[in-house]
XYZ file of C-alpha atoms in Angstrom:
666
model
C 80.222 90.861 110.836
C 82.999 91.483 113.327
C 86.673 91.547 112.492
C 88.222 88.083 112.600
C 91.591 89.492 111.733
C 94.130 87.527 113.763
C 95.845 86.369 110.576
C 95.597 89.625 108.632
C 98.876 90.968 107.316
C 100.197 94.252 108.692
C 99.278 96.990 106.273
C 101.269 99.839 107.705
C 104.408 98.201 108.923
C 107.997 99.224 108.673
C 110.047 101.085 106.086
C 110.269 104.804 105.736
C 107.064 105.576 107.584
C 108.904 104.760 110.785
C 107.889 107.087 113.545
C 106.436 109.721 111.235
C 103.108 109.404 109.496
C 101.052 111.149 106.930
C 99.461 114.524 106.487
C 95.901 115.536 107.270
C 93.371 113.419 105.417
C 92.850 115.256 102.123
C 90.461 113.920 99.497
C 91.552 112.029 96.366
C 89.332 110.854 93.524
C 90.324 109.524 90.115
C 88.109 108.256 87.295
C 88.683 106.371 84.053
C 85.798 105.115 81.922
C 83.407 106.247 79.201
C 81.612 109.100 80.992
C 82.637 112.747 81.040
C 84.933 112.981 84.029
C 84.740 116.561 85.299
C 81.209 116.364 86.737
C 82.027 113.052 88.400
C 85.224 114.467 89.888
C 83.508 117.549 91.322
C 80.632 115.475 92.738
C 83.134 113.150 94.419
C 84.950 116.090 96.003
C 81.633 117.290 97.421
C 81.183 113.887 99.055
C 84.547 114.337 100.780
C 84.130 117.952 101.899
C 83.527 116.832 105.476
C 87.192 115.866 105.773
C 88.198 119.513 105.910
C 90.136 121.321 103.182
C 91.199 124.757 101.977
C 91.319 124.348 98.185
C 90.312 121.953 95.433
C 91.169 121.056 91.876
C 90.682 118.676 88.961
C 92.892 117.443 86.121
C 91.442 116.035 82.881
C 93.451 113.946 80.455
C 94.471 115.713 77.281
C 97.545 116.805 75.381
C 98.470 118.689 77.441
C 96.604 117.683 80.621
C 93.914 120.273 81.484
C 93.894 121.674 85.018
C 91.291 123.688 86.937
C 92.020 124.692 90.548
C 90.389 126.969 93.089
C 91.189 128.370 96.509
C 88.163 127.825 98.736
C 85.126 125.580 98.544
C 84.310 122.909 95.952
C 81.298 125.009 94.929
C 83.720 127.655 93.673
C 85.644 125.014 91.753
C 82.403 123.767 90.212
C 81.538 127.274 88.979
C 85.035 127.674 87.570
C 84.828 124.320 85.767
C 81.469 125.233 84.251
C 83.063 128.365 82.826
C 85.784 126.262 81.230
C 83.607 123.275 80.300
C 84.621 123.189 76.632
C 88.296 122.771 77.531
C 87.653 120.239 80.286
C 86.100 117.499 78.205
C 87.532 114.053 78.765
C 86.797 110.665 80.288
C 89.912 110.253 82.430
C 90.848 112.540 85.295
C 91.997 113.124 88.860
C 90.714 115.427 91.603
C 91.731 116.570 95.074
C 90.717 118.579 98.118
C 93.798 119.958 99.878
C 94.601 120.716 103.485
C 97.689 122.923 103.528
C 100.839 121.404 105.044
C 103.575 122.723 102.742
C 102.772 126.230 101.569
C 99.804 128.445 102.345
C 96.354 127.832 100.830
C 96.430 129.234 97.271
C 95.595 128.345 93.684
C 99.277 127.670 93.009
C 99.585 125.258 95.938
C 96.336 123.436 95.143
C 96.364 120.011 93.514
C 96.691 118.588 90.884
C 100.336 119.505 90.350
C 101.939 119.105 86.947
C 105.194 119.241 85.075
C 106.025 122.458 83.215
C 104.584 121.047 79.981
C 101.529 119.502 81.697
C 102.544 116.023 80.521
C 102.305 114.486 84.017
C 99.769 115.416 86.705
C 99.473 114.118 90.251
C 97.268 114.404 93.332
C 98.706 113.404 96.686
C 97.746 112.821 100.313
C 100.580 112.632 102.822
C 103.986 114.138 103.473
C 107.168 113.508 101.494
C 109.706 113.937 104.269
C 112.811 114.094 102.087
C 111.277 116.414 99.513
C 113.795 119.218 100.176
C 116.682 116.918 99.260
C 114.954 115.626 96.132
C 113.821 119.136 95.181
C 117.395 120.440 95.413
C 118.598 117.659 93.105
C 115.888 118.395 90.541
C 116.447 122.141 90.763
C 120.109 121.586 89.839
C 118.868 119.751 86.760
C 116.899 122.804 85.711
C 113.408 121.960 86.939
C 111.450 125.035 88.030
C 109.042 124.745 90.949
C 106.022 127.064 90.919
C 104.476 126.000 94.235
C 105.610 125.597 97.842
C 104.311 122.047 98.117
C 106.027 118.699 98.442
C 103.568 117.263 95.910
C 104.848 119.199 92.888
C 108.131 117.368 93.385
C 106.438 114.083 92.432
C 105.419 115.294 88.981
C 108.934 116.534 88.173
C 110.560 113.427 89.661
C 108.443 111.076 87.543
C 109.115 113.132 84.401
C 112.850 113.134 85.100
C 112.984 109.364 85.561
C 111.034 108.867 82.327
C 113.490 111.074 80.451
C 116.406 109.047 81.787
C 114.733 105.662 81.189
C 112.242 106.111 78.333
C 112.110 102.367 77.720
C 110.368 101.734 81.045
C 106.601 101.657 81.489
C 104.848 104.351 83.504
C 104.102 101.776 86.209
C 107.791 100.987 86.542
C 108.676 104.682 86.552
C 106.128 105.531 89.266
C 107.246 102.561 91.360
C 110.863 103.682 91.144
C 109.988 107.301 91.847
C 107.797 106.609 94.859
C 110.383 104.211 96.293
C 112.772 107.183 96.469
C 110.301 109.128 98.625
C 110.476 108.903 102.394
C 107.335 109.498 104.417
C 103.820 108.488 103.513
C 101.513 108.997 100.587
C 98.437 108.153 98.619
C 98.866 109.281 94.996
C 97.144 109.187 91.627
C 98.894 110.065 88.338
C 97.660 110.760 84.800
C 99.902 111.017 81.731
C 99.355 113.066 78.580
C 100.836 110.385 76.317
C 98.485 107.630 77.537
C 94.732 108.386 77.533
C 93.937 104.952 78.941
C 95.946 104.993 82.158
C 95.742 106.141 85.778
C 98.336 104.930 88.268
C 97.746 104.988 92.013
C 99.959 104.000 94.936
C 99.737 104.075 98.710
C 101.991 103.936 101.714
C 100.135 104.818 104.883
C 97.390 106.936 103.328
C 94.367 104.798 102.378
C 93.152 104.290 98.820
C 90.094 102.369 97.644
C 89.637 101.083 94.094
C 86.052 101.165 92.837
C 85.256 98.465 90.273
C 82.511 99.377 87.772
C 81.543 98.172 84.313
C 84.290 99.343 81.966
C 85.110 102.097 84.442
C 87.251 102.341 87.543
C 87.626 104.846 90.344
C 90.298 105.471 92.939
C 89.414 107.339 96.133
C 90.621 108.046 99.633
C 87.063 107.638 100.941
C 84.272 105.197 100.121
C 81.792 108.084 100.193
C 83.179 109.253 96.843
C 82.608 105.863 95.215
C 79.341 104.536 96.604
C 77.009 106.267 94.136
C 78.842 104.561 91.251
C 79.603 101.091 92.589
C 79.685 99.098 95.811
C 82.337 96.705 94.506
C 85.666 97.886 95.867
C 89.216 96.715 96.444
C 91.150 98.052 99.443
C 94.721 98.675 98.385
C 97.168 97.259 100.878
C 100.048 99.332 102.111
C 102.950 99.465 99.672
C 100.883 98.598 96.612
C 100.685 100.233 93.180
C 97.646 99.944 90.912
C 97.469 100.422 87.152
C 93.942 101.299 86.011
C 92.729 101.035 82.415
C 89.235 100.893 80.978
C 89.680 97.171 80.378
C 90.810 96.319 83.918
C 93.311 96.906 86.677
C 96.563 95.392 87.944
C 97.765 95.621 91.553
C 101.403 94.911 92.385
C 103.882 95.327 95.207
C 105.458 98.748 94.602
C 108.833 97.991 96.152
C 109.082 94.690 94.293
C 108.389 96.416 90.972
C 111.012 99.038 91.831
C 113.605 96.424 92.846
C 113.042 94.306 89.752
C 113.209 97.379 87.526
C 116.484 98.529 89.057
C 117.908 95.038 88.834
C 116.904 94.377 85.231
C 117.048 97.966 83.964
C 115.076 96.793 80.986
C 111.537 97.479 79.892
C 108.763 95.015 80.613
C 107.377 93.755 77.343
C 103.794 95.005 77.002
C 101.379 92.149 77.477
C 103.927 89.877 79.125
C 102.911 87.931 82.265
C 103.171 89.908 85.497
C 102.938 88.899 89.136
C 99.576 90.432 89.988
C 98.278 90.792 93.536
C 94.944 89.102 94.104
C 93.259 91.631 96.385
C 89.655 90.512 96.901
C 86.759 92.592 95.643
C 84.461 93.323 98.584
C 81.126 95.082 98.963
C 81.263 98.640 100.272
C 79.108 98.780 103.410
C 77.777 102.234 102.659
C 74.665 103.673 101.049
C 74.073 106.979 99.296
C 71.298 107.851 101.750
C 73.684 107.491 104.674
C 76.012 110.196 103.385
C 73.275 112.755 102.715
C 71.666 115.033 105.294
C 68.209 113.504 105.028
C 66.364 116.765 105.695
C 68.544 117.900 108.604
C 70.318 121.244 108.455
C 73.659 119.716 109.413
C 75.214 116.259 109.380
C 76.031 116.634 113.066
C 72.375 117.048 114.001
C 71.407 114.117 111.792
C 74.033 111.968 113.487
C 72.957 113.005 116.992
C 69.351 112.120 116.205
C 70.442 108.867 114.537
C 72.072 107.527 117.705
C 69.194 105.271 118.800
C 69.328 103.570 115.406
C 73.130 103.389 115.510
C 73.048 101.745 118.941
C 70.455 99.219 117.755
C 72.731 98.352 114.844
C 75.630 97.898 117.249
C 73.585 95.481 119.364
C 71.937 93.634 116.475
C 73.088 90.029 116.314
C 75.237 90.451 119.396
C 72.710 90.191 122.233
C 70.862 86.883 122.469
C 68.229 85.591 124.889
C 67.254 81.936 124.990
C 65.145 80.344 127.710
C 65.611 83.404 129.885
C 69.403 83.322 129.616
C 71.182 86.178 127.905
C 74.465 85.822 126.050
C 76.754 88.065 124.034
C 78.195 86.977 120.705
C 81.088 88.974 119.258
C 82.794 87.486 116.215
C 85.965 89.416 116.985
C 86.333 87.523 120.259
C 85.834 84.073 118.815
C 88.609 81.524 118.583
C 90.786 81.723 115.477
C 91.826 78.356 114.084
C 95.333 77.374 115.076
C 95.715 80.176 117.617
C 94.757 80.948 121.166
C 91.363 82.638 121.014
C 91.117 86.388 121.457
C 88.640 85.933 124.309
C 90.996 83.496 126.052
C 93.832 85.986 125.850
C 91.642 88.772 127.176
C 90.397 86.646 130.054
C 93.976 85.827 131.044
C 95.460 89.220 130.254
C 97.964 90.766 132.639
C 96.400 94.146 131.891
C 94.599 96.065 129.179
C 96.111 99.164 127.595
C 93.780 101.405 125.632
C 95.336 103.633 122.962
C 93.217 106.349 121.395
C 93.021 110.064 120.609
C 90.419 112.793 121.091
C 86.856 111.565 121.481
C 88.027 107.955 121.238
C 90.293 108.542 124.253
C 87.232 109.615 126.230
C 85.427 106.402 125.333
C 88.638 104.648 126.395
C 88.357 106.228 129.850
C 84.826 104.844 130.099
C 86.286 101.464 129.109
C 88.640 101.692 132.079
C 85.699 101.963 134.485
C 83.824 99.184 132.684
C 86.672 96.660 132.541
C 87.918 97.335 136.053
C 84.445 97.428 137.572
C 82.938 94.484 135.706
C 85.856 92.240 134.723
C 88.288 93.218 137.514
C 91.070 93.708 134.971
C 93.608 96.519 135.393
C 93.335 99.068 132.600
C 95.602 101.897 131.511
C 94.362 104.542 129.083
C 97.006 106.191 126.938
C 96.798 109.028 124.467
C 98.195 107.276 121.411
C 99.957 110.520 120.501
C 101.974 110.241 123.741
C 102.278 106.463 123.794
C 104.168 106.330 120.498
C 106.848 108.823 121.556
C 108.052 107.112 124.694
C 109.281 103.629 125.523
C 106.231 101.928 127.022
C 106.630 98.739 129.019
C 104.499 96.137 127.257
C 104.314 92.417 127.989
C 103.169 89.609 125.657
C 100.356 88.949 128.153
C 98.975 92.476 127.665
C 96.051 93.359 125.439
C 96.143 96.670 123.584
C 92.742 98.000 122.537
C 92.930 100.613 119.784
C 89.859 102.815 119.401
C 89.269 105.000 116.335
C 86.202 106.107 114.390
C 87.968 106.318 111.051
C 90.391 103.475 111.622
C 93.078 105.652 110.036
C 94.353 107.695 113.010
C 98.123 107.869 112.542
C 99.079 107.978 116.229
C 96.843 105.015 117.029
C 98.233 102.998 114.134
C 101.736 103.617 115.412
C 100.726 102.496 118.915
C 99.441 99.231 117.447
C 102.733 98.619 115.685
C 104.654 99.205 118.908
C 102.394 96.755 120.747
C 102.879 94.126 118.061
C 106.642 94.507 118.313
C 106.226 93.395 121.937
C 103.993 90.434 120.943
C 100.938 91.841 122.739
C 97.452 91.099 121.414
C 96.021 94.064 119.514
C 92.251 94.540 119.361
C 90.551 97.212 117.264
C 87.289 99.035 117.856
C 86.544 101.012 114.685
C 83.599 102.249 112.659
C 84.926 102.272 109.099
C 84.881 98.798 107.584
C 88.124 97.793 105.902
C 90.093 100.654 107.469
C 93.795 100.369 108.253
C 93.313 99.695 111.975
C 90.749 96.999 111.174
C 93.295 95.299 108.961
C 96.339 95.851 111.131
C 95.025 94.605 114.482
C 94.878 90.928 115.415
C 91.138 91.020 116.052
C 88.365 93.467 116.816
C 84.806 94.651 116.363
C 83.020 97.153 114.144
C 80.574 99.719 115.506
C 78.176 99.488 112.543
C 77.131 103.057 113.352
C 77.069 104.043 109.697
C 79.170 106.825 108.171
C 79.823 109.823 110.392
C 80.282 112.903 108.232
C 80.372 115.679 110.836
C 83.903 116.355 112.038
C 82.786 116.445 115.690
C 82.079 112.846 116.641
C 78.685 112.014 118.158
C 77.188 108.661 117.222
C 80.637 107.116 116.876
C 81.321 108.057 120.505
C 78.185 106.366 121.851
C 78.818 103.490 119.437
C 82.303 103.037 120.869
C 80.932 103.127 124.401
C 78.261 100.494 123.771
C 80.794 98.259 122.024
C 83.225 98.629 124.914
C 80.448 97.678 127.323
C 79.624 94.552 125.306
C 83.261 93.445 125.280
C 83.651 94.198 129.001
C 80.505 92.226 129.874
C 81.622 89.279 127.759
C 85.065 89.213 129.340
C 83.611 89.687 132.847
C 81.203 86.782 132.412
C 83.945 84.432 131.238
C 86.232 85.587 134.042
C 83.338 84.744 136.382
C 83.370 88.199 137.935
C 79.683 88.533 137.108
C 77.114 85.730 137.307
C 74.582 84.603 134.713
C 71.892 86.439 136.688
C 73.913 89.647 136.637
C 74.602 89.259 132.924
C 70.870 88.818 132.338
C 70.150 92.076 134.156
C 72.838 93.984 132.306
C 71.737 92.709 128.900
C 68.074 93.465 129.575
C 68.925 97.020 130.580
C 71.352 97.548 127.705
C 68.744 96.475 125.169
C 66.410 99.208 126.489
C 68.908 102.055 126.083
C 68.213 102.858 122.382
C 64.489 103.203 123.088
C 65.105 105.320 126.190
C 67.288 107.628 124.107
C 64.810 107.761 121.237
C 61.916 108.797 123.485
C 64.068 111.422 125.206
C 65.535 113.095 122.118
C 62.614 115.331 121.070
C 62.015 117.033 124.447
C 65.757 117.152 125.051
C 66.385 118.950 121.746
C 63.813 121.596 122.677
C 65.430 122.113 126.080
C 68.919 122.327 124.553
C 67.722 124.981 122.115
C 66.372 127.063 124.988
C 69.582 126.771 126.996
C 71.692 127.674 123.978
C 69.998 131.086 123.797
C 71.390 131.910 127.234
C 74.912 130.561 126.702
C 75.652 131.415 123.051
C 77.680 134.513 123.966
C 79.873 132.805 126.564
C 83.642 132.952 126.196
C 84.418 130.091 128.599
C 82.609 127.065 129.997
C 83.266 124.411 132.633
C 82.130 120.771 132.525
C 82.306 118.504 135.586
C 81.611 114.890 136.418
C 82.939 112.104 138.628
C 83.753 108.460 138.080
C 82.368 107.092 134.833
C 80.844 110.520 134.133
C 84.199 112.326 134.111
C 84.963 111.178 130.528
C 81.503 112.426 129.528
C 82.321 115.831 130.999
C 85.608 115.856 129.071
C 83.744 114.915 125.901
C 81.151 117.643 126.492
C 83.901 120.239 126.807
C 85.568 118.926 123.653
C 82.332 119.111 121.664
C 81.681 122.698 122.690
C 85.174 123.921 121.840
C 85.286 121.947 118.577
C 82.227 123.455 116.945
C 81.401 126.705 118.781
C 85.009 127.879 119.389
C 84.139 128.612 123.028
C 86.994 127.798 125.373
C 85.773 124.887 127.503
C 87.452 122.667 130.104
C 86.414 119.414 131.726
C 87.268 118.533 135.330
C 86.492 115.966 137.968
C 83.781 117.545 140.135
C 85.651 116.343 143.226
C 88.909 117.865 141.946
C 87.612 121.380 141.288
C 88.508 122.558 144.781
C 92.171 121.714 144.101
C 92.678 124.554 141.645
C 90.047 124.964 138.915
C 87.690 126.703 141.371
C 89.636 129.883 140.668
C 88.090 129.929 137.179
C 84.533 130.129 138.504
C 82.951 133.549 138.494
C 79.571 135.089 137.886
C 77.679 133.983 134.789
C 80.274 131.435 133.594
C 78.372 128.348 132.330
C 79.073 125.295 134.515
C 77.652 121.984 133.348
C 77.680 119.357 136.107
C 76.747 115.686 135.697
C 75.264 114.637 139.043
C 73.739 111.155 138.861
C 72.518 109.764 142.184
C 74.167 106.421 141.456
C 77.574 108.090 141.529
C 79.572 107.143 144.676
C 80.783 110.746 144.756
C 77.276 112.223 144.616
C 77.644 114.112 147.894
C 80.978 115.559 146.787
C 79.316 116.662 143.544
C 76.558 118.373 145.507
C 79.209 120.241 147.493
C 80.862 121.353 144.243
C 77.537 122.606 142.920
C 77.071 124.665 146.094
C 80.541 126.152 145.568
C 79.625 127.103 142.015
C 76.376 128.644 143.182
C 78.192 130.757 145.761
C 80.324 132.169 142.911
C 77.181 133.047 140.890
C 77.995 130.629 138.086
C 75.298 129.782 135.530
C 74.488 126.195 136.489
C 73.298 123.396 134.227
C 72.769 120.148 136.157
C 72.310 116.796 134.461
C 70.744 114.331 136.882
C 68.244 111.474 137.227
C 64.566 111.658 136.390
C 62.719 112.488 139.621
C 65.702 114.008 141.409
C 64.694 117.420 142.826
C 67.916 118.151 144.750
C 68.951 120.889 142.328
C 65.623 122.458 141.406
C 66.180 125.496 143.642
C 69.876 125.832 142.850
C 70.426 125.391 139.117
C 69.502 127.652 136.252
C 68.643 124.567 134.214
C 68.132 120.928 135.214
C 68.221 118.155 132.611
C 66.620 114.921 133.796
C 68.142 111.749 132.373
C 66.218 108.433 132.052
C 67.123 105.663 134.508
C 69.516 102.891 133.491
C 72.423 100.931 134.970
C 75.303 103.077 136.210
C 77.701 101.629 133.631
C 75.286 102.550 130.815
C 74.553 106.111 131.938
C 77.287 107.689 129.729
C 75.354 106.518 126.661
C 72.553 108.862 127.729
C 74.352 111.694 129.523
C 76.529 112.386 126.463
C 73.526 113.272 124.296
C 72.376 116.530 125.969
C 75.954 117.819 125.873
C 76.111 117.099 122.136
C 72.819 118.894 121.514
C 73.763 121.870 123.682
C 77.044 122.286 121.807
C 75.278 121.968 118.466
C 72.640 124.603 119.176
C 75.152 127.041 120.677
C 77.371 126.666 117.594
C 74.389 127.147 115.289
C 73.342 130.353 117.070
C 76.904 131.626 116.851
C 76.911 131.027 113.080
C 79.773 128.521 113.164
C 80.697 125.989 110.471
C 79.316 123.032 112.402
C 80.136 120.137 110.087
C 83.525 121.507 109.089
C 84.932 123.489 112.043
C 88.029 125.524 111.393
C 91.455 123.874 111.570
C 89.999 120.372 112.021
C 89.794 117.325 109.761
C 87.603 114.260 110.259
C 90.461 111.771 110.069
C 93.529 113.033 111.890
C 96.369 111.331 110.069
C 99.115 113.755 111.043
C 101.485 113.568 113.979
C-alpha cells in the first residue's frame, strides 16, 4: 500500500541534529535469546555487507564481555571467531560493520568499543559532534582512550555515569548519557553485570527491533532480521529500547533523562513505566530477495529484475474499466480532516524536487514529466545544496523528496526545511517504513524490492515509473490531458515491462561485446537532450561508480559550448538519439562532430532507425514507446554496459570503493 502519512509525526525533527546529520550507514545487529549469538551476529553482518564498510566486530556477553574484531571483510571476522569459538559462547551479543569517520580503518578503531575492564560494550552508527569536549572531560578523570573514534567515548561515558549514580538503572544511565551527546546516533549496549539486557537508542540513524519468540534483535537494516522474523517495530527518533528475553520496553529517551535528572532517584524495578506503544508491523522483505539467486553480482540480478520491479510498481495502480483507464495512488488520496494531497498538488504554485545522486536524475525526468504533462513549474534541487542556503518556499509549494533508502541525510533535512515553511512534503521511496516515508506528509512506495548493489539500477527505473504515474494523475485532474490521452498513456505504460523483458537478453549480449572494446578507457562521454539528458547523466554516474572510469554527462546540444574540447580519437562517446526528441537534428550534428574527432561512438536510438549505421561503432536499438516513457528503456543498456566494463576490469561491483548504499553523511 502507498504511504498515507499526512498525520505521521516527524521522526527526525529538531534538537541537536540541527543542520548536521549522521555518519555513513554502518551496520548494527544485536541479539538476545536462547541461541548461540556469534553465528547469528556474523550472518547478520554478511547481510549488511552491501552498505560498505572497512572493518567488523562482535561482542558477546560475559564477565568480562568478550570481543572479536577484524580489519577487512566479514569473512575474515568469521574465521577469527571460529578460532576463538570456545571463548565466544553466549546468547546475548552485539555486532557492527564500520565505515571509518574518526580514525583510520584498524582493529583498534573497529566496533564494538568497551571500557577498560570490558564491563560495558557499545556499537554505534553516526557522529558524536561534541565528542572532543566530552573526551577531554573524561580524560581528566583518568579514562584512557585506546582508539581514535568518537564511539569509544560512549562506553567510558556510560561507565562514568554509573559510577557516579550506581542507584540508577542502565536504561536511565544510557538515556542520560546519550542526552549529553550532540549529533546523531544509533547505538546498542551490552553490560557485563546483566546477562539479560541489551539497550538500544536512536537519533537520526535508523534502528529496527525484530520481535521473535523469546528472542529479540536490533538492526540498522531489515535484511539482517528477515531470516529470523518478519515482525518488527520501527524505533522512532529519540527513543530508547530495553530488550530482555521476556520482552521489550520503548520509551522517550529525553523524557527518561529529564525525569532521572529531576528525581535523581532510582526507578524501583518492576514499577509501572510510561511505555511507548510502537506498533509491530510485518517486514516487507523475503530472504530470497536479498540473495543473488544464481547471478554473479547483486547489480546484475537487479538489472535483470527490472521488468518484474516495474510490474510491481504498476500493480494495483493502473485500472481499466469499460475502456477507460484510471490511476489509483493511495498516497494521493484525501486524508480525513485535511485538504487532500492530490488537491494540493493540482493547485500547487510549483513543485520542488529534492534528491541526491541517482534520485536527482530521476527528479530531472520528473521535471520534464510534470511540466510537459501537467503544465506545472518544477525546480529540481540537489538536496545537499538546498539545505545549506535559504530557499524561498511558499505554503502553496509541493516538495517531492526522492530517495531509494529513505534515509538520505541531505534529503531528510530538505524535508524539514520545507515543513518549516508549511509546504506539502511528498516522498517517493523504496524502503518501507524508512525515515523519509515517516517524515513526509504523504507519498508512494516503489515496491521494487530490496536493492543490495550500491549502484542503483531498478530503484532508478522504479522512481521514474512512479514519477510518471503521479504526473499523469495530476495532469488528468488538472485537465491538461484528456481521458483519451490518459488511456493511450496507460496502455503504453503497461507494455513497458514486457518490452524491457524481451529486450534484456539480446541487449546483455551486445553490452558484453561492447565492454570488451571499452574496458581499458580512462574517460567517457555521455550525451542526451531533453528527457534523455538525465539518462545520460545517470549513465555517466553508473560507469564512474563501479568501473572507476572518469565519465561525464552533457546535453548533446551543449557540447559545442565547451565540452567538445574533450573529444579526441578513441574516447568512448555514448549518445542517446531518439527520433522523438525535438532536438534530434542537433543531436545528429553533435554525432557528426564526434565522428570528425575519431571518437568511439555508441548510439542509442529507435528500432528501425538506420541514420547512424554508417557512422557509429555500435548502434543499440531501443523498443518503441511514448517519449515520456523512453528513459525507462534507454537507462537499461547504460546500466549493462557499465556492469560488464566493471566486471572485465575486475572491480568490486556490488561494493565499489569509497561508497555506501545509504548516504547518511553531509
